[in-house]
Amino acid sequence: MNEIKIALLGLGTVGCGVVKVLQSHGAEMSERAGCRLTLARVADADLTRPREGVDLSTLPLTSDANRAIDDPAVQIVIELIGGLEPARTFILRALQAGKHVVTANKALLAHHGPELFEEARRNRVMLGFEAAVAGGIPLIRAVKDGLPANRILSAFGIVNGTCNYILTKMTDEGLDFGMVLKEAQAPSRSRGLRPSSS
């Protein structure tokens, strides 16, 4: 079975979620994809902070994202560090090196999307961004590949987990927007998200 090696940039909440999914569902994903997905490098600025549910000693850690991107064995780079910089620079470097990139970085795509997509096109690699849309609902590929003959005029919905959390708390518990927003922005908070009943 072929092996696809991945560099993961960012080991925060979402990055840890990726690690957990690969560890707990790796065999099933390999069977479906027809190849083994392997974390070759995991880059983060803080390699000492414990992450709940992730054994750091089992991961190929580095504090140098460029080292992870430049690894010749890596075929896919997953960017989960957020923000505009250095995320933009890292993604451009990966695309220019001929590596496919997956990102969940909404802000980066809003500010630099055309530049990044053009760089991906120029280097004949994919820039996957469904993780940045609608909480990762597989919507973009379905519309792009499954409905090309249809003319979609508009789409409505809550497009991310934070908005869903805020609106659910306001609706179900009658809480004030400002209070719920502060709660949602708390970095150490683990949000149990669920669909709004309204």
mmCIF file of C-alpha atoms in Angstrom:
data_model
loop_
_atom_site.group_PDB
_atom_site.id
_atom_site.type_symbol
_atom_site.label_atom_id
_atom_site.label_comp_id
_atom_site.label_asym_id
_atom_site.label_seq_id
_atom_site.Cartn_x
_atom_site.Cartn_y
_atom_site.Cartn_z
ATOM 1 C CA MET A 1 0.000 0.000 0.000
ATOM 2 C CA ASN A 2 1.323 3.449 -0.928
ATOM 3 C CA GLU A 3 2.125 5.866 1.887
ATOM 4 C CA ILE A 4 1.299 9.570 1.859
ATOM 5 C CA LYS A 5 3.395 11.583 4.299
ATOM 6 C CA ILE A 6 1.892 14.647 5.929
ATOM 7 C CA ALA A 7 3.399 17.687 7.655
ATOM 8 C CA LEU A 8 1.054 19.211 10.221
ATOM 9 C CA LEU A 9 1.678 22.881 11.078
ATOM 10 C CA GLY A 10 0.014 23.804 14.356
ATOM 11 C CA LEU A 11 -0.792 21.582 17.315
ATOM 12 C CA GLY A 12 -3.602 23.554 18.895
ATOM 13 C CA THR A 13 -7.181 22.349 19.321
ATOM 14 C CA VAL A 14 -7.772 21.618 15.635
ATOM 15 C CA GLY A 15 -4.277 20.205 15.080
ATOM 16 C CA CYS A 16 -4.714 17.841 18.020
ATOM 17 C CA GLY A 17 -8.061 16.831 16.551
ATOM 18 C CA VAL A 18 -6.322 15.893 13.293
ATOM 19 C CA VAL A 19 -3.754 13.813 15.208
ATOM 20 C CA LYS A 20 -6.505 12.017 17.142
ATOM 21 C CA VAL A 21 -8.482 11.259 13.970
ATOM 22 C CA LEU A 22 -5.405 9.884 12.199
ATOM 23 C CA GLN A 23 -4.535 7.758 15.231
ATOM 24 C CA SER A 24 -8.015 6.437 15.949
ATOM 25 C CA HIS A 25 -9.323 6.048 12.382
ATOM 26 C CA GLY A 26 -6.098 5.623 10.432
ATOM 27 C CA ALA A 27 -6.757 2.044 9.354
ATOM 28 C CA GLU A 28 -10.266 2.858 8.133
ATOM 29 C CA MET A 29 -9.050 5.972 6.312
ATOM 30 C CA SER A 30 -6.226 4.001 4.680
ATOM 31 C CA GLU A 31 -8.675 1.390 3.463
ATOM 32 C CA ARG A 32 -11.002 4.006 1.985
ATOM 33 C CA ALA A 33 -8.228 6.092 0.435
ATOM 34 C CA GLY A 34 -6.209 3.134 -0.811
ATOM 35 C CA CYS A 35 -3.068 4.536 0.815
ATOM 36 C CA ARG A 36 -1.618 4.915 4.295
ATOM 37 C CA LEU A 37 -1.687 8.469 5.724
ATOM 38 C CA THR A 38 1.315 9.113 7.966
ATOM 39 C CA LEU A 39 2.317 12.133 10.011
ATOM 40 C CA ALA A 40 5.942 12.663 8.975
ATOM 41 C CA ARG A 41 6.365 16.006 10.774
ATOM 42 C CA VAL A 42 4.363 17.969 13.342
ATOM 43 C CA ALA A 43 5.494 21.572 13.769
ATOM 44 C CA ASP A 44 4.503 23.857 16.611
ATOM 45 C CA ALA A 45 6.187 26.732 18.439
ATOM 46 C CA ASP A 46 5.490 25.131 21.843
ATOM 47 C CA LEU A 47 6.575 21.506 22.076
ATOM 48 C CA THR A 48 6.372 21.246 25.868
ATOM 49 C CA ARG A 49 2.762 22.201 26.656
ATOM 50 C CA PRO A 50 0.707 19.058 27.289
ATOM 51 C CA ARG A 51 -2.171 18.416 24.893
ATOM 52 C CA GLU A 52 -5.171 16.544 26.232
ATOM 53 C CA GLY A 53 -5.540 13.132 24.634
ATOM 54 C CA VAL A 54 -2.307 13.382 22.614
ATOM 55 C CA ASP A 55 0.939 11.675 23.599
ATOM 56 C CA LEU A 56 3.594 14.100 22.342
ATOM 57 C CA SER A 57 6.331 11.471 22.714
ATOM 58 C CA THR A 58 4.774 9.485 19.845
ATOM 59 C CA LEU A 59 4.833 12.385 17.374
ATOM 60 C CA PRO A 60 7.622 13.491 15.000
ATOM 61 C CA LEU A 61 7.803 16.982 16.540
ATOM 62 C CA THR A 62 9.758 20.006 15.380
ATOM 63 C CA SER A 63 9.605 23.672 16.308
ATOM 64 C CA ASP A 64 10.756 24.589 12.780
ATOM 65 C CA ALA A 65 7.847 24.732 10.318
ATOM 66 C CA ASN A 66 10.225 25.251 7.395
ATOM 67 C CA ARG A 67 11.958 21.983 8.248
ATOM 68 C CA ALA A 68 8.594 20.231 8.100
ATOM 69 C CA ILE A 69 7.657 21.869 4.780
ATOM 70 C CA ASP A 70 11.065 21.221 3.212
ATOM 71 C CA ASP A 71 11.107 17.524 4.132
ATOM 72 C CA PRO A 72 11.328 15.816 0.701
ATOM 73 C CA ALA A 73 9.210 12.899 1.934
ATOM 74 C CA VAL A 74 6.251 15.176 2.760
ATOM 75 C CA GLN A 75 3.576 15.329 0.056
ATOM 76 C CA ILE A 76 0.795 17.184 1.912
ATOM 77 C CA VAL A 77 1.065 20.126 4.312
ATOM 78 C CA ILE A 78 -1.831 20.814 6.687
ATOM 79 C CA GLU A 79 -1.745 24.419 7.942
ATOM 80 C CA LEU A 80 -3.601 24.918 11.227
ATOM 81 C CA ILE A 81 -1.651 27.735 12.859
ATOM 82 C CA GLY A 82 -4.160 30.433 11.917
ATOM 83 C CA GLY A 83 -3.639 34.132 11.364
ATOM 84 C CA LEU A 84 -2.188 35.794 8.289
ATOM 85 C CA GLU A 85 1.533 35.459 8.923
ATOM 86 C CA PRO A 86 3.506 33.290 9.000
ATOM 87 C CA ALA A 87 0.689 31.048 7.667
ATOM 88 C CA ARG A 88 0.693 32.742 4.239
ATOM 89 C CA THR A 89 4.458 32.386 3.886
ATOM 90 C CA PHE A 90 4.372 28.731 4.947
ATOM 91 C CA ILE A 91 1.571 27.881 2.510
ATOM 92 C CA LEU A 92 3.283 29.672 -0.375
ATOM 93 C CA ARG A 93 6.531 27.841 0.412
ATOM 94 C CA ALA A 94 4.726 24.480 0.430
ATOM 95 C CA LEU A 95 2.887 25.191 -2.833
ATOM 96 C CA GLN A 96 6.089 26.355 -4.505
ATOM 97 C CA ALA A 97 7.750 23.122 -3.378
ATOM 98 C CA GLY A 98 5.035 21.174 -5.227
ATOM 99 C CA LYS A 99 3.196 20.017 -2.107
ATOM 100 C CA HIS A 100 -0.565 19.870 -1.748
ATOM 101 C CA VAL A 101 -1.904 22.045 1.090
ATOM 102 C CA VAL A 102 -4.968 21.791 3.310
ATOM 103 C CA THR A 103 -5.952 24.750 5.490
ATOM 104 C CA ALA A 104 -8.739 25.689 7.887
ATOM 105 C CA ASN A 105 -7.609 29.329 7.927
ATOM 106 C CA LYS A 106 -10.630 31.494 7.069
ATOM 107 C CA ALA A 107 -8.871 34.836 7.627
ATOM 108 C CA LEU A 108 -5.954 33.881 5.402
ATOM 109 C CA LEU A 109 -8.239 32.789 2.565
ATOM 110 C CA ALA A 110 -10.276 35.987 2.866
ATOM 111 C CA HIS A 111 -7.162 38.175 2.652
ATOM 112 C CA HIS A 112 -4.874 36.169 0.358
ATOM 113 C CA GLY A 113 -7.098 33.564 -1.333
ATOM 114 C CA PRO A 114 -6.548 34.645 -4.963
ATOM 115 C CA GLU A 115 -2.762 34.699 -4.504
ATOM 116 C CA LEU A 116 -2.723 31.250 -2.868
ATOM 117 C CA PHE A 117 -5.049 29.652 -5.425
ATOM 118 C CA GLU A 118 -3.001 31.101 -8.277
ATOM 119 C CA GLU A 119 0.193 29.701 -6.742
ATOM 120 C CA ALA A 120 -1.454 26.281 -6.387
ATOM 121 C CA ARG A 121 -2.586 26.410 -10.026
ATOM 122 C CA ARG A 122 0.861 27.494 -11.203
ATOM 123 C CA ASN A 123 2.507 24.581 -9.376
ATOM 124 C CA ARG A 124 -0.208 22.068 -10.322
ATOM 125 C CA VAL A 125 -1.053 21.172 -6.748
ATOM 126 C CA MET A 126 -4.260 21.307 -4.752
ATOM 127 C CA LEU A 127 -5.173 23.838 -2.076
ATOM 128 C CA GLY A 128 -7.881 22.191 0.007
ATOM 129 C CA PHE A 129 -9.944 24.544 2.144
ATOM 130 C CA GLU A 130 -13.175 22.742 3.021
ATOM 131 C CA ALA A 131 -12.039 22.668 6.654
ATOM 132 C CA ALA A 132 -12.405 26.484 6.617
ATOM 133 C CA VAL A 133 -16.018 26.400 5.423
ATOM 134 C CA ALA A 134 -19.136 25.587 7.442
ATOM 135 C CA GLY A 135 -17.259 23.818 10.230
ATOM 136 C CA GLY A 136 -15.728 21.338 7.801
ATOM 137 C CA ILE A 137 -19.004 20.190 6.241
ATOM 138 C CA PRO A 138 -18.053 18.626 2.879
ATOM 139 C CA LEU A 139 -19.846 21.323 0.930
ATOM 140 C CA ILE A 140 -17.336 22.854 -1.488
ATOM 141 C CA ARG A 141 -16.381 19.652 -3.302
ATOM 142 C CA ALA A 142 -20.025 18.572 -3.538
ATOM 143 C CA VAL A 143 -20.984 21.868 -5.188
ATOM 144 C CA LYS A 144 -17.862 22.111 -7.370
ATOM 145 C CA ASP A 145 -17.688 18.495 -8.560
ATOM 146 C CA GLY A 146 -21.226 17.220 -8.091
ATOM 147 C CA LEU A 147 -23.312 20.157 -9.260
ATOM 148 C CA PRO A 148 -21.361 21.862 -12.070
ATOM 149 C CA ALA A 149 -24.391 22.032 -14.357
ATOM 150 C CA ASN A 150 -26.512 23.758 -11.706
ATOM 151 C CA ARG A 151 -26.627 27.484 -11.169
ATOM 152 C CA ILE A 152 -26.627 28.121 -7.419
ATOM 153 C CA LEU A 153 -27.815 31.637 -6.648
ATOM 154 C CA SER A 154 -27.395 31.659 -2.875
ATOM 155 C CA ALA A 155 -26.825 29.547 0.199
ATOM 156 C CA PHE A 156 -27.888 30.284 3.768
ATOM 157 C CA GLY A 157 -26.740 28.902 7.098
ATOM 158 C CA ILE A 158 -24.481 29.285 10.087
ATOM 159 C CA VAL A 159 -21.059 28.871 8.590
ATOM 160 C CA ASN A 160 -18.834 28.112 11.549
ATOM 161 C CA GLY A 161 -18.835 26.488 14.947
ATOM 162 C CA THR A 162 -18.274 29.694 16.906
ATOM 163 C CA CYS A 163 -21.357 31.367 15.394
ATOM 164 C CA ASN A 164 -23.339 28.199 16.016
ATOM 165 C CA TYR A 165 -22.184 28.143 19.646
ATOM 166 C CA ILE A 166 -23.054 31.819 20.196
ATOM 167 C CA LEU A 167 -26.478 31.625 18.559
ATOM 168 C CA THR A 168 -27.367 28.392 20.360
ATOM 169 C CA LYS A 169 -26.435 29.851 23.777
ATOM 170 C CA MET A 170 -28.394 33.049 23.057
ATOM 171 C CA THR A 171 -31.444 31.107 21.854
ATOM 172 C CA ASP A 172 -31.504 28.260 24.367
ATOM 173 C CA GLU A 173 -30.304 30.125 27.464
ATOM 174 C CA GLY A 174 -31.365 33.703 26.688
ATOM 175 C CA LEU A 175 -27.833 34.983 27.263
ATOM 176 C CA ASP A 176 -26.484 38.346 26.091
ATOM 177 C CA PHE A 177 -24.367 38.392 22.902
ATOM 178 C CA GLY A 178 -21.393 40.154 24.539
ATOM 179 C CA MET A 179 -21.227 37.631 27.379
ATOM 180 C CA VAL A 180 -21.465 34.609 25.073
ATOM 181 C CA LEU A 181 -18.904 36.096 22.679
ATOM 182 C CA LYS A 182 -16.357 36.455 25.505
ATOM 183 C CA GLU A 183 -17.050 32.873 26.556
ATOM 184 C CA ALA A 184 -16.649 31.632 22.977
ATOM 185 C CA GLN A 185 -13.350 33.495 22.582
ATOM 186 C CA ALA A 186 -11.804 32.040 25.746
ATOM 187 C CA PRO A 187 -8.766 30.088 24.451
ATOM 188 C CA SER A 188 -8.911 27.294 27.013
ATOM 189 C CA ARG A 189 -12.639 26.652 26.584
ATOM 190 C CA SER A 190 -13.703 23.377 25.081
ATOM 191 C CA ARG A 191 -16.972 24.027 23.281
ATOM 192 C CA GLY A 192 -19.423 21.193 22.937
ATOM 193 C CA LEU A 193 -21.101 22.356 19.735
ATOM 194 C CA ARG A 194 -24.472 21.186 18.632
ATOM 195 C CA PRO A 195 -26.949 22.359 16.016
ATOM 196 C CA SER A 196 -29.269 25.141 17.067
ATOM 197 C CA SER A 197 -32.834 24.007 17.611
ATOM 198 C CA SER A 198 -34.246 27.121 15.961
#
